[in-house]
Coordinates of C-alpha atoms in Angstrom, one line a residue:
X156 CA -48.8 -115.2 -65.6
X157 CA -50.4 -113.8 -63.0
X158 CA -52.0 -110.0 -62.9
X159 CA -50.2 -107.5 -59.8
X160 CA -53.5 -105.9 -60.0
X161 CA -56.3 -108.4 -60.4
X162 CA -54.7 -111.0 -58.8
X163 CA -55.9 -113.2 -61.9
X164 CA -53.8 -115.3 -64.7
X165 CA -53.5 -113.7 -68.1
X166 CA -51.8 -115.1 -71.1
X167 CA -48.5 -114.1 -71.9
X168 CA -48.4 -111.4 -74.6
X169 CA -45.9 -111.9 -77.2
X170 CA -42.2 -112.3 -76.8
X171 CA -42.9 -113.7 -73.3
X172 CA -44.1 -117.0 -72.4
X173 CA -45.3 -119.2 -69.4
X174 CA -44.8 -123.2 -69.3
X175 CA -43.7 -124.2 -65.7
X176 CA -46.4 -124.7 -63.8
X177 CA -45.8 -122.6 -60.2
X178 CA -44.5 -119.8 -61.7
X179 CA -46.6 -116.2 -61.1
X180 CA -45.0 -114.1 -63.9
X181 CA -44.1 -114.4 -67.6
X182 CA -40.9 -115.1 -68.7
X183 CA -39.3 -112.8 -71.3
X184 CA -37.7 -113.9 -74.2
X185 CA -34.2 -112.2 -74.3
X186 CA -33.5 -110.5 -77.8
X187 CA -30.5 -112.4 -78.3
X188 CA -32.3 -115.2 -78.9
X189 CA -32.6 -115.2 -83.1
X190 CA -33.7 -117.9 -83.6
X191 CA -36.4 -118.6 -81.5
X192 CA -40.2 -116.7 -81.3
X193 CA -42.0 -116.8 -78.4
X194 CA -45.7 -116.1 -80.0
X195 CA -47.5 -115.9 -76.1
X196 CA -49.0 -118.4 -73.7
X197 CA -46.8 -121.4 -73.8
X198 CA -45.6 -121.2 -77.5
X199 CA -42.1 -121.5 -78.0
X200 CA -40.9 -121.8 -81.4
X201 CA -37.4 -122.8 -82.5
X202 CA -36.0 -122.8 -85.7
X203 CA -35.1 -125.8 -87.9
X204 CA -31.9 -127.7 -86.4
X205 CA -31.5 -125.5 -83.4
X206 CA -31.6 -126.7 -79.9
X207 CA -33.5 -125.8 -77.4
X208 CA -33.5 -125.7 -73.3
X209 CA -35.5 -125.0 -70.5
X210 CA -33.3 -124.2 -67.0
X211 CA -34.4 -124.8 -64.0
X212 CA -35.2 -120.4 -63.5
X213 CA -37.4 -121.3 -66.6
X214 CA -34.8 -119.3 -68.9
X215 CA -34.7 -120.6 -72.7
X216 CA -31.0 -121.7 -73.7
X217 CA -31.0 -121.8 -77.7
X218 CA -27.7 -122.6 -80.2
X219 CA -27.1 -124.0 -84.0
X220 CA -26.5 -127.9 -84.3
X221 CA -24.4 -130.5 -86.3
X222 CA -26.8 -131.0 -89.5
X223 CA -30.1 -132.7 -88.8
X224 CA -28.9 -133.3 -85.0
X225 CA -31.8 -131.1 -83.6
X226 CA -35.3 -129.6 -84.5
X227 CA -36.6 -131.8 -87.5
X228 CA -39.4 -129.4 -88.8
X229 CA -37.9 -127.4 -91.9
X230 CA -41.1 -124.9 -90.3
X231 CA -39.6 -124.9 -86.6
X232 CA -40.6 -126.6 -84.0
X233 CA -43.1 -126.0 -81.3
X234 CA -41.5 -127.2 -77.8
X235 CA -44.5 -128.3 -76.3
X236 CA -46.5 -129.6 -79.3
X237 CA -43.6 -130.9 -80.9
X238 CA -41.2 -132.1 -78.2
X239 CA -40.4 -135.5 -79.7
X240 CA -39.1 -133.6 -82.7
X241 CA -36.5 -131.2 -81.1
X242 CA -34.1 -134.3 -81.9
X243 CA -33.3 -136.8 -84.5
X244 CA -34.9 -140.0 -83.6
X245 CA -33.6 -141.5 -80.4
X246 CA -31.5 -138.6 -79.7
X247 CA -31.6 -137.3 -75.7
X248 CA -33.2 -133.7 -76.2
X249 CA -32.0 -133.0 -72.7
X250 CA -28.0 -133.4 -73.8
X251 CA -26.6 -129.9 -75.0
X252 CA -26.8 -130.2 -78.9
X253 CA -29.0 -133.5 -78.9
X254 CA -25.1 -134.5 -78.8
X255 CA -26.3 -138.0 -77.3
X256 CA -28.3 -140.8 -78.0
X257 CA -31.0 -142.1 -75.2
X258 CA -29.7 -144.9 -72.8
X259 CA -30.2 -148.2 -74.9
X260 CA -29.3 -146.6 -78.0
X261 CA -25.9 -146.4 -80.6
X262 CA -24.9 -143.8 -82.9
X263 CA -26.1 -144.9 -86.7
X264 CA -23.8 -144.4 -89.7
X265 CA -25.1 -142.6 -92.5
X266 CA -28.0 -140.8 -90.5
X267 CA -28.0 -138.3 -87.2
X268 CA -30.8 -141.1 -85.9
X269 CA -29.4 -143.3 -83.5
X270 CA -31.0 -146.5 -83.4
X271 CA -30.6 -150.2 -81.6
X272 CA -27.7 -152.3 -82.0
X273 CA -28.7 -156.1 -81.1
X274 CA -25.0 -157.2 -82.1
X275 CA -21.5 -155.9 -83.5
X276 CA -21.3 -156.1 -87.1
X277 CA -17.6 -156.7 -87.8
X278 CA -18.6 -157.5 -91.2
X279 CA -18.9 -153.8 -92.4
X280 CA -15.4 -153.4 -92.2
X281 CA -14.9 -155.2 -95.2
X282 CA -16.4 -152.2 -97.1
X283 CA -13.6 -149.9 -96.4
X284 CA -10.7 -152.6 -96.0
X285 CA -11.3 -153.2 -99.7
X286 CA -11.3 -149.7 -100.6
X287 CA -8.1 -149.5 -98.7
X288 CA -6.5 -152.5 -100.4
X289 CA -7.4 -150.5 -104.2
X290 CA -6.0 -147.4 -102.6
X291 CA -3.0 -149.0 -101.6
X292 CA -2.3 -151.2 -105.1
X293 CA -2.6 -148.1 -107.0
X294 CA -0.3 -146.7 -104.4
X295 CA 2.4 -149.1 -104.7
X296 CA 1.9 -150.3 -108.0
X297 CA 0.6 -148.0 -110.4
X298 CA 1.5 -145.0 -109.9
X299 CA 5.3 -146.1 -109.9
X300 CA 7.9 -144.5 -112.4
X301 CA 10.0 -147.1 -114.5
X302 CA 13.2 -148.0 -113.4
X303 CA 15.5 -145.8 -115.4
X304 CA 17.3 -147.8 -117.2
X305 CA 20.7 -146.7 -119.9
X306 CA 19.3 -146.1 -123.7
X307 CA 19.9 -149.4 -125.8
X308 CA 22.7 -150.0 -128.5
X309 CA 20.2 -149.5 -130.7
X310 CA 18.8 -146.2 -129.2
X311 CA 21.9 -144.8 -129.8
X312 CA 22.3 -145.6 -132.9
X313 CA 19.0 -143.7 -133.8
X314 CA 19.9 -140.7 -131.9
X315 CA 23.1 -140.5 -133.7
X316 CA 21.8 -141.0 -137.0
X317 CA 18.9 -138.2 -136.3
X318 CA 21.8 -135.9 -135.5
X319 CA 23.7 -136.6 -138.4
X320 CA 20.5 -136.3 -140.6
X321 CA 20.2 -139.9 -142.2
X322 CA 17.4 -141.2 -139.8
X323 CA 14.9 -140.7 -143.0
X324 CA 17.0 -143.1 -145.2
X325 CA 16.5 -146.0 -142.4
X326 CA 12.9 -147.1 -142.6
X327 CA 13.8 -149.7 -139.0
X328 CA 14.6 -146.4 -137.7
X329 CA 11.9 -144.9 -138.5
X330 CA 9.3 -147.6 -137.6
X331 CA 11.6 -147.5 -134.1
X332 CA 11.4 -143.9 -133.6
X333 CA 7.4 -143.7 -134.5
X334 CA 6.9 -146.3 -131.6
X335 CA 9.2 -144.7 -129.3
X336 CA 7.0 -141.5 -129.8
X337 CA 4.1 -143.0 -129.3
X338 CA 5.0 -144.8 -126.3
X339 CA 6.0 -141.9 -125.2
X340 CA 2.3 -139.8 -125.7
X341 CA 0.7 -142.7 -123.8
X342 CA 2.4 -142.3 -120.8
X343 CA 1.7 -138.6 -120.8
X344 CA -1.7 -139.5 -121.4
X345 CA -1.4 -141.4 -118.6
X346 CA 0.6 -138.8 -116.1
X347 CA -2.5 -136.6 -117.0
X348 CA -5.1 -138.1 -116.8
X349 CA -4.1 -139.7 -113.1
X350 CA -3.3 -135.7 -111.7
X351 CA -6.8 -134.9 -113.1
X352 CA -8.7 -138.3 -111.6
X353 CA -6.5 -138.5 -108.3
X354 CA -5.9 -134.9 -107.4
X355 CA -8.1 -132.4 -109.1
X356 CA -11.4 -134.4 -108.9
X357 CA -10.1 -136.1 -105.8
X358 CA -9.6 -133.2 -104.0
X359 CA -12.8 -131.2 -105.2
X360 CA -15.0 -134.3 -104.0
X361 CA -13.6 -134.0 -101.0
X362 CA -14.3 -129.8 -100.4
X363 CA -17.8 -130.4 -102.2
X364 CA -18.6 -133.6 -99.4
X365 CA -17.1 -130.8 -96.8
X366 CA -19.6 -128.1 -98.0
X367 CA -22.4 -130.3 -98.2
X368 CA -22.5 -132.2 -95.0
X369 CA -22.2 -128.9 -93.3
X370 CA -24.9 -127.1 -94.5
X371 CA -28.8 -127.4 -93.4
X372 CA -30.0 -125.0 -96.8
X373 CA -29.8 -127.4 -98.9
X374 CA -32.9 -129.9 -100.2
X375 CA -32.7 -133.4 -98.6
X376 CA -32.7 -135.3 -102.2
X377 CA -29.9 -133.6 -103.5
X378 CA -28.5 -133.8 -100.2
X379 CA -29.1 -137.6 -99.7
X380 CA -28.0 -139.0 -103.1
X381 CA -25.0 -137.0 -103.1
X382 CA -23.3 -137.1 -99.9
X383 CA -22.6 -141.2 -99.9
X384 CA -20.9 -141.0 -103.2
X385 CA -18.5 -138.3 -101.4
X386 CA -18.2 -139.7 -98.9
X387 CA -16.2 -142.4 -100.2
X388 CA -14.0 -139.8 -101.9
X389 CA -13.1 -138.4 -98.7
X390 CA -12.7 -141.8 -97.6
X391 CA -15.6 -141.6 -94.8
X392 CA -17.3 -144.9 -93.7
X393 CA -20.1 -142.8 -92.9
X394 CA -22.1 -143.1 -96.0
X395 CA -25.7 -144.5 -96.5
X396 CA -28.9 -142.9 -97.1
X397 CA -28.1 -139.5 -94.8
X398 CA -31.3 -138.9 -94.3
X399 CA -33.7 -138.9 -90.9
X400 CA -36.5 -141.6 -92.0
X401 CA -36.9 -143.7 -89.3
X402 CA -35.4 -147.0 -91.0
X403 CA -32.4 -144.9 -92.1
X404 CA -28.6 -145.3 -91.7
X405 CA -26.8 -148.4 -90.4
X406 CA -25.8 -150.6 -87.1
X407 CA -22.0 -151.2 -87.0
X408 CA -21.4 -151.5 -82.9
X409 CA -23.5 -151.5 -79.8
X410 CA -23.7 -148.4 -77.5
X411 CA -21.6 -146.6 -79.9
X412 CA -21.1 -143.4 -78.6
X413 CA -20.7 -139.8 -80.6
X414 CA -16.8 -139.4 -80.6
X415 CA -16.3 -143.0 -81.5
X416 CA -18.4 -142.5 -84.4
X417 CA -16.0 -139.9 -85.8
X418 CA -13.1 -141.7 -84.9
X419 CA -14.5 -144.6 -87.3
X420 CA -14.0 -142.6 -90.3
X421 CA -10.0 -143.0 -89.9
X422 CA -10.5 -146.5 -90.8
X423 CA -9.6 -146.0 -94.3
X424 CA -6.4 -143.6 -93.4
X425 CA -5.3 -146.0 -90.9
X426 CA -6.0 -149.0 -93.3
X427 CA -3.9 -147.6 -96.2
X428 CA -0.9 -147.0 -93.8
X429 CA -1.3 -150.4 -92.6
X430 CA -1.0 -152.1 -95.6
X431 CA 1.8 -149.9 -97.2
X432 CA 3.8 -150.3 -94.1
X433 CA 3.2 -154.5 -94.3
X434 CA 4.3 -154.4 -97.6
X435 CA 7.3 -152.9 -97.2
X436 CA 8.3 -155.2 -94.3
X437 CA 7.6 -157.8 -96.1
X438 CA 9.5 -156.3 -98.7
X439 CA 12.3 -155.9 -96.2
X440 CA 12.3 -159.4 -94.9
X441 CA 12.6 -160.5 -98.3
X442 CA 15.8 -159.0 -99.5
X443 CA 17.5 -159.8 -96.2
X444 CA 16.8 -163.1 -97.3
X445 CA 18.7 -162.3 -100.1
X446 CA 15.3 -163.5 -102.5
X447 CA 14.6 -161.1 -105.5
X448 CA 10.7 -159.7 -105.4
X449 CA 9.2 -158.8 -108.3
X450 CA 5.9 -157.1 -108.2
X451 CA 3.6 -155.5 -110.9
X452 CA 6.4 -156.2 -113.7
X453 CA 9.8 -156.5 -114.4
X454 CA 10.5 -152.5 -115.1
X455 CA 8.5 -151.3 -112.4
X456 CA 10.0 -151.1 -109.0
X457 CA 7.7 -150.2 -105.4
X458 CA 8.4 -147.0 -104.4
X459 CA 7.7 -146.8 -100.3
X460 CA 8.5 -143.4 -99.9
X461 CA 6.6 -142.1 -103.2
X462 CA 3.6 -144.4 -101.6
X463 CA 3.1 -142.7 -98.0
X464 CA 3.5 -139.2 -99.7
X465 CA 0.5 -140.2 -102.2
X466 CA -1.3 -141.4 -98.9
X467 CA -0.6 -138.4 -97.2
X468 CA -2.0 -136.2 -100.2
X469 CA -5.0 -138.7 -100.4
X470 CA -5.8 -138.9 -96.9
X471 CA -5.0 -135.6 -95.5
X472 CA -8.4 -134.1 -96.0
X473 CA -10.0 -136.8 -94.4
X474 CA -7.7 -136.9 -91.5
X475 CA -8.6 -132.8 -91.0
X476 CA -12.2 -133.4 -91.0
X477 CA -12.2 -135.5 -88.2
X478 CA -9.6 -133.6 -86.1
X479 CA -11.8 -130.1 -86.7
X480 CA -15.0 -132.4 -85.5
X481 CA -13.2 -133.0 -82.1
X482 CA -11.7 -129.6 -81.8
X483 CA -15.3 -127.8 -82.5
X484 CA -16.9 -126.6 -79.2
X485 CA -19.9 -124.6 -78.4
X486 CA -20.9 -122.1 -75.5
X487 CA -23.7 -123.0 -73.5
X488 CA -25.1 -121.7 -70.4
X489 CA -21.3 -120.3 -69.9
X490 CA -19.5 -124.1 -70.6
X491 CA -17.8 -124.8 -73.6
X492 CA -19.1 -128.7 -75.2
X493 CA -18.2 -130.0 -77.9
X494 CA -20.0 -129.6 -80.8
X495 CA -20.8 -132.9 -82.2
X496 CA -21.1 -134.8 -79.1
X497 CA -22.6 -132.2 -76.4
X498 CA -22.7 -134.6 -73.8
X499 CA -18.7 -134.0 -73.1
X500 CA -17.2 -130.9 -71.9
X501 CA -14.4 -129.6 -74.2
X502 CA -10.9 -129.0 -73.6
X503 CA -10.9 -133.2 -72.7
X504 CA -8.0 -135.5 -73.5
X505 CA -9.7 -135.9 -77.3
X506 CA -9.5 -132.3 -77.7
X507 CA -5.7 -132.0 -76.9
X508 CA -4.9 -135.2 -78.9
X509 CA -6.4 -133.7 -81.9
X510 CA -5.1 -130.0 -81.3
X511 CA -1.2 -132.2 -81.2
X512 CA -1.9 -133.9 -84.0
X513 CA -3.4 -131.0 -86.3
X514 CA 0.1 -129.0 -85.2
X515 CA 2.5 -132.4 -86.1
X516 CA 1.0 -132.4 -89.6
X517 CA 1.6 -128.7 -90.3
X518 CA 5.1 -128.4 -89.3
X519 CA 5.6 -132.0 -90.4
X520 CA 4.6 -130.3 -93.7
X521 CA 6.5 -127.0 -93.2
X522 CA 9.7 -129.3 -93.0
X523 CA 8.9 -130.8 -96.2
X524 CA 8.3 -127.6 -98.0
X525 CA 12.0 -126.5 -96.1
X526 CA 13.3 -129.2 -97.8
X527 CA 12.3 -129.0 -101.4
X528 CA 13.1 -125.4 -101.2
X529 CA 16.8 -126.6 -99.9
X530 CA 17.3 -128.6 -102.8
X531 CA 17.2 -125.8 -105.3
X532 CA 18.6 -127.6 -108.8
X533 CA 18.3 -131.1 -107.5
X534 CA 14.5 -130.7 -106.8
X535 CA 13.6 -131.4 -110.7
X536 CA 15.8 -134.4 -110.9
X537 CA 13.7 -137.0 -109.3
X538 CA 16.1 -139.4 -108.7
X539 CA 18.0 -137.4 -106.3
X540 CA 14.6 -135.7 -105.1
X541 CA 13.2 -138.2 -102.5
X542 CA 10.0 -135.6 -102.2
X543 CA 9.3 -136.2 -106.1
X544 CA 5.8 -136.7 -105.8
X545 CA 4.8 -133.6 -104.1
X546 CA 5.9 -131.4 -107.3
X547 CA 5.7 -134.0 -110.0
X548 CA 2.1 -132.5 -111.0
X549 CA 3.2 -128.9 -111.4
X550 CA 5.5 -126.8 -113.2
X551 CA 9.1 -126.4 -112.0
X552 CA 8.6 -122.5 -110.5
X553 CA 5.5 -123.8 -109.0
X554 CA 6.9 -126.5 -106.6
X555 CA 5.2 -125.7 -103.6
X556 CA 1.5 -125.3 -104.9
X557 CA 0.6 -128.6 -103.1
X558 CA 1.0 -126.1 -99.9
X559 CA -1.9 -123.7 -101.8
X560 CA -3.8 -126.3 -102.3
X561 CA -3.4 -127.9 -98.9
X562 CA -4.9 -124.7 -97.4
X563 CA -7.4 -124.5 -99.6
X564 CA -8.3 -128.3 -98.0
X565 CA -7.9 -126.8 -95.0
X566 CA -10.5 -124.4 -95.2
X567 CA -13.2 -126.1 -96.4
X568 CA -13.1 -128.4 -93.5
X569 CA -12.5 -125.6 -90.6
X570 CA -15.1 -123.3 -92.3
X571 CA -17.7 -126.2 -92.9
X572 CA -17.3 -127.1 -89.0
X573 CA -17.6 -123.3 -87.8
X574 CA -20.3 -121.9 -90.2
X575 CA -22.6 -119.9 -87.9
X576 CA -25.9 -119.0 -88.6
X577 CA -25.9 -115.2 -89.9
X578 CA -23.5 -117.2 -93.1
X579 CA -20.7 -114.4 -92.3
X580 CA -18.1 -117.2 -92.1
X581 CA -19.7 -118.9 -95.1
X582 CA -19.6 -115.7 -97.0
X583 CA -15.7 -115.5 -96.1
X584 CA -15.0 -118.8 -97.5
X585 CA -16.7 -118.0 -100.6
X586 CA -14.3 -115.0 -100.9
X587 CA -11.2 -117.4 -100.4
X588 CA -12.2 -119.6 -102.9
X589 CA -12.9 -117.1 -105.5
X590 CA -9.3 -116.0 -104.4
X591 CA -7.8 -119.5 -105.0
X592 CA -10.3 -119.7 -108.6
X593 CA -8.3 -116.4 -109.2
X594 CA -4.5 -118.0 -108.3
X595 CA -5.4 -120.5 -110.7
X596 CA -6.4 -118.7 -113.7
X597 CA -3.3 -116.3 -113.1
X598 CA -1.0 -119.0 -112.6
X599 CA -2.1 -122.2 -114.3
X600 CA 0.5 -124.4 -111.7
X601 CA -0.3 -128.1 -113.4
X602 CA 1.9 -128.8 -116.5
X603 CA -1.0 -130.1 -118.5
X604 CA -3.5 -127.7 -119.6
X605 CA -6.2 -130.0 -119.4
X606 CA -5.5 -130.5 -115.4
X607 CA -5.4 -126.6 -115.6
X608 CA -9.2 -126.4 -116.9
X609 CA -10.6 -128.9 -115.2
X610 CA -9.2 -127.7 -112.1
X611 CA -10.9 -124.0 -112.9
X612 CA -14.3 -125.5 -114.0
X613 CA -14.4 -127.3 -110.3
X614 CA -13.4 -124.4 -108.7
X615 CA -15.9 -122.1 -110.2
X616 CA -18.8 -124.9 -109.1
X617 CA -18.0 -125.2 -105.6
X618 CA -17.9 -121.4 -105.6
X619 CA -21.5 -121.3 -107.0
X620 CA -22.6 -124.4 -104.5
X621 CA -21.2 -122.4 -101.8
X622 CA -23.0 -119.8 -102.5
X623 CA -26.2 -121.2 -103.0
X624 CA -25.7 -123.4 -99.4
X625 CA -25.8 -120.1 -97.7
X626 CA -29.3 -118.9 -98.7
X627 CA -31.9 -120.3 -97.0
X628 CA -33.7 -121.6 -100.3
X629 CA -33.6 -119.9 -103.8
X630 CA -37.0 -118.0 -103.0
X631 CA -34.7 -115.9 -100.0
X632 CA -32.2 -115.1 -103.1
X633 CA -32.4 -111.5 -103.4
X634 CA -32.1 -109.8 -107.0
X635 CA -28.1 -109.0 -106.9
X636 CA -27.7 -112.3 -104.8
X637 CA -29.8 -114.3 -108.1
X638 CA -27.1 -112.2 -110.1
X639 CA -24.2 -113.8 -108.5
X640 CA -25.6 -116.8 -108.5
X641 CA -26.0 -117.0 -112.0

């Protein structure tokens, strides 16, 4: 700047700085701005993943960014000396948030790069239709009660002769009643072991994937080798490397833009839907052409209604991940953005859609919950309880823990979109789920204990994850922080 005395330029002191050229006095760095230190002269340095503006008034504009979307130095970033770094590769540092890619450029899958897309590659799609097509089988197929059928002459016969205590003098009946037993221990073996696969792991995949992909704390290895196995979980097509390499991530379309990108990962949602809702046309056709379908086997039947509800519990935390993407938005310079695609103001026809739909599936689900608790002594009787499967994995005073654990869903995706960088909201979702670990110790809602203890163990992990996600690294872990942790 320039001195009012000498009439001569000086260099900036600290917590000022001077860039422009034209300009005859230093600006000042506000004190707001955190994470940002101006050391004097021209130096400007921001900290990892945050963005950073210059205005016209030369007046630094600084906020947080989607992971790996901004400042690539884990050391900061100097905005002069390290300008081509201030966004993922290919990313427009003049767009609020690096929320665009440069003209010529698409949005990558599986890295914040953005990259060039010679040709659409329709043949990607294959990836999550067959994932869909699994999905749906085990949907329709086999996860389907059998047909209840009435007990056999010779059932009868047994149960009348255990009553009357001459089933040990009938060695057929006791061979019968050994098998029938043990029939009977394999299917529970079966009922638990699919609530443990395809609801306790399921579900804590998906909160881990949520916790992960939101935070910028954690080492890129881990981070890398992790996330695309989650991913699929949460039944994202955004999986590959998730790293920043320059040869990382994937080409699906040309001049694929931010929002599209997040709209992609309802592919497997929307495939699953589509096939269930095919096969029960074709279902439908059938019988109105009076033709008998059999599918699976000959004591199973397809159960449509038991299917979407399984494909609601499956897909749901998908579903809220994308809709709390759209619905995140960001001040800068006094106009709200959004936050994972910048280049769009917020409060747009996107944002409303997704604000709609977020409020149809809550009451949609407050309905069903009115229901089940309408039913009273026809809820445990499945076959006059059309809503079966969203109680059959918990014990019969516990009926609505499906809604617990729903907002427990919930809040891992909000709270992974909305973390901020002094970690208070991060600290508050640790709280919540050490309130949720302590709901599930005092009430142990699954009928099988196993369920019950798996369910704890994965609780108490994503507690400590959490926790560790919100220090910086472990060498910022305080002494009672390293206690905790432990």
């Amino acid at each position: 700047g320039v001195d009012g005395d000498t009439q001569q330029c000086e260099i900036c002191p600290k917590q000022s700085y001077s860039i422009e050229a034209g300009f005859r006095s230093c600006s000042v760095c506000g004190d707001e701005l955190d994470n940002v230190l101006c050391a004097g002269a021209d130096t400007i340095l921001v900290d990892y993943n945050y963005w950073i503006e210059l205005n016209v008034d030369s007046a630094l504009t600084v906020s947080d960014c989607p992971t790996d979307y901004c400042c690539q130095l884990s050391d900061g970033c100097d905005y002069l000396l390290n300008f081509d770094d201030l966004c993922a590769s290919n990313r427009d540092p003049f767009t609020a948030l690096c929320g665009q890619c440069k003209a010529g450029y698409s949005e990558l899958f599986g890295t914040a790069n953005c990259g060039e897309c010679d040709r659409n590659r329709w043949e990607y799609f294959l990836v999550p239709l067959v994932i869909a097509l699994l999905f749906s089988v085990y949907l329709l197929c086999f996860d389907v009660p059998k047909k209840d059928k009435p007990p056999s002459a010779n059932t009868e016969r047994i149960r009348a002769m255990s009553k009357n205590g001459k089933l040990e003098d009938h060695k057929d009946a006791r061979s019968e009643t050994i098998d029938m037993e043990r029939k009977t221990l394999i299917l529970d073996d079966f009922r638990g072991f699919t609530i443990m696969l395809m609801k306790v792991m399921l579900y804590f995949c998906q909160g881990l994937a949520a916790v992960l992909s939101g935070s910028n704390n954690i080492s890129g290895g881990v981070l890398n080798n992790m996330l695309p196995v989650l991913q699929l979980f949460n039944l994202q097509i955004d999986f590959g490397t998730n790293s920043n390499d320059d040869d990382a991530g994937f080409c699906v379309l040309t001049n694929l833009n931010a929002v599209t990108e997040i709209l992609l990962n309802l592919t497997i949602p929307l495939f699953i839907v589509l096939f269930i809702t095919v096969c029960l046309l074709t279902v439908s056709i059938v019988s109105a052409l009076k033709c008998k379908l059999r599918c699976c086997c000959e004591t199973r039947r397809l159960s449509f209604t038991s299917a979407y509800l399984r494909g609601l519990l499956l897909c749901i935390g998908s579903v809220f991940a994308v809709l709390f993407k759209i619905l995140s938005c960001r001040q800068v310079d006094g106009i709200a953005v959004h936050f994972y695609y910048g280049s769009h103001a917020c409060y747009d026809a996107w944002w409303f859609l997704s604000l709609g739909a977020l409020l149809t599936v809550f009451v949609a689900w407050l309905i069903l919950d009115v229901l089940l608790f309408k039913m009273k002594d026809k809820r445990q009787k499945r076959r006059e309880n059309y809503l079966w499967t969203l109680i059959v994995a918990y014990k019969p005073n516990l009926w609505w823990w499906e809604t617990v654990l729903l907002s427990r869903r919930t809040f891992l995706s909000l709270f992974s979109i909305l973390s901020d960088s002094t970690s208070v909201l991060n600290n508050f979702l640790t709280a919540l789920l050490c309130v949720y670990f302590g709901a599930q110790i005092w009430q142990r809602p699954f009928k099988y204990q196993r369920a019950n203890r798996l369910e704890a163990v994965c609780l108490l992990v994503l507690i400590v994850i959490t926790i560790f996600v919100n220090n910086a690294s472990l060498s910022d872990i305080d002494e009672t922080e390293s206690l905790w942790l432990s």
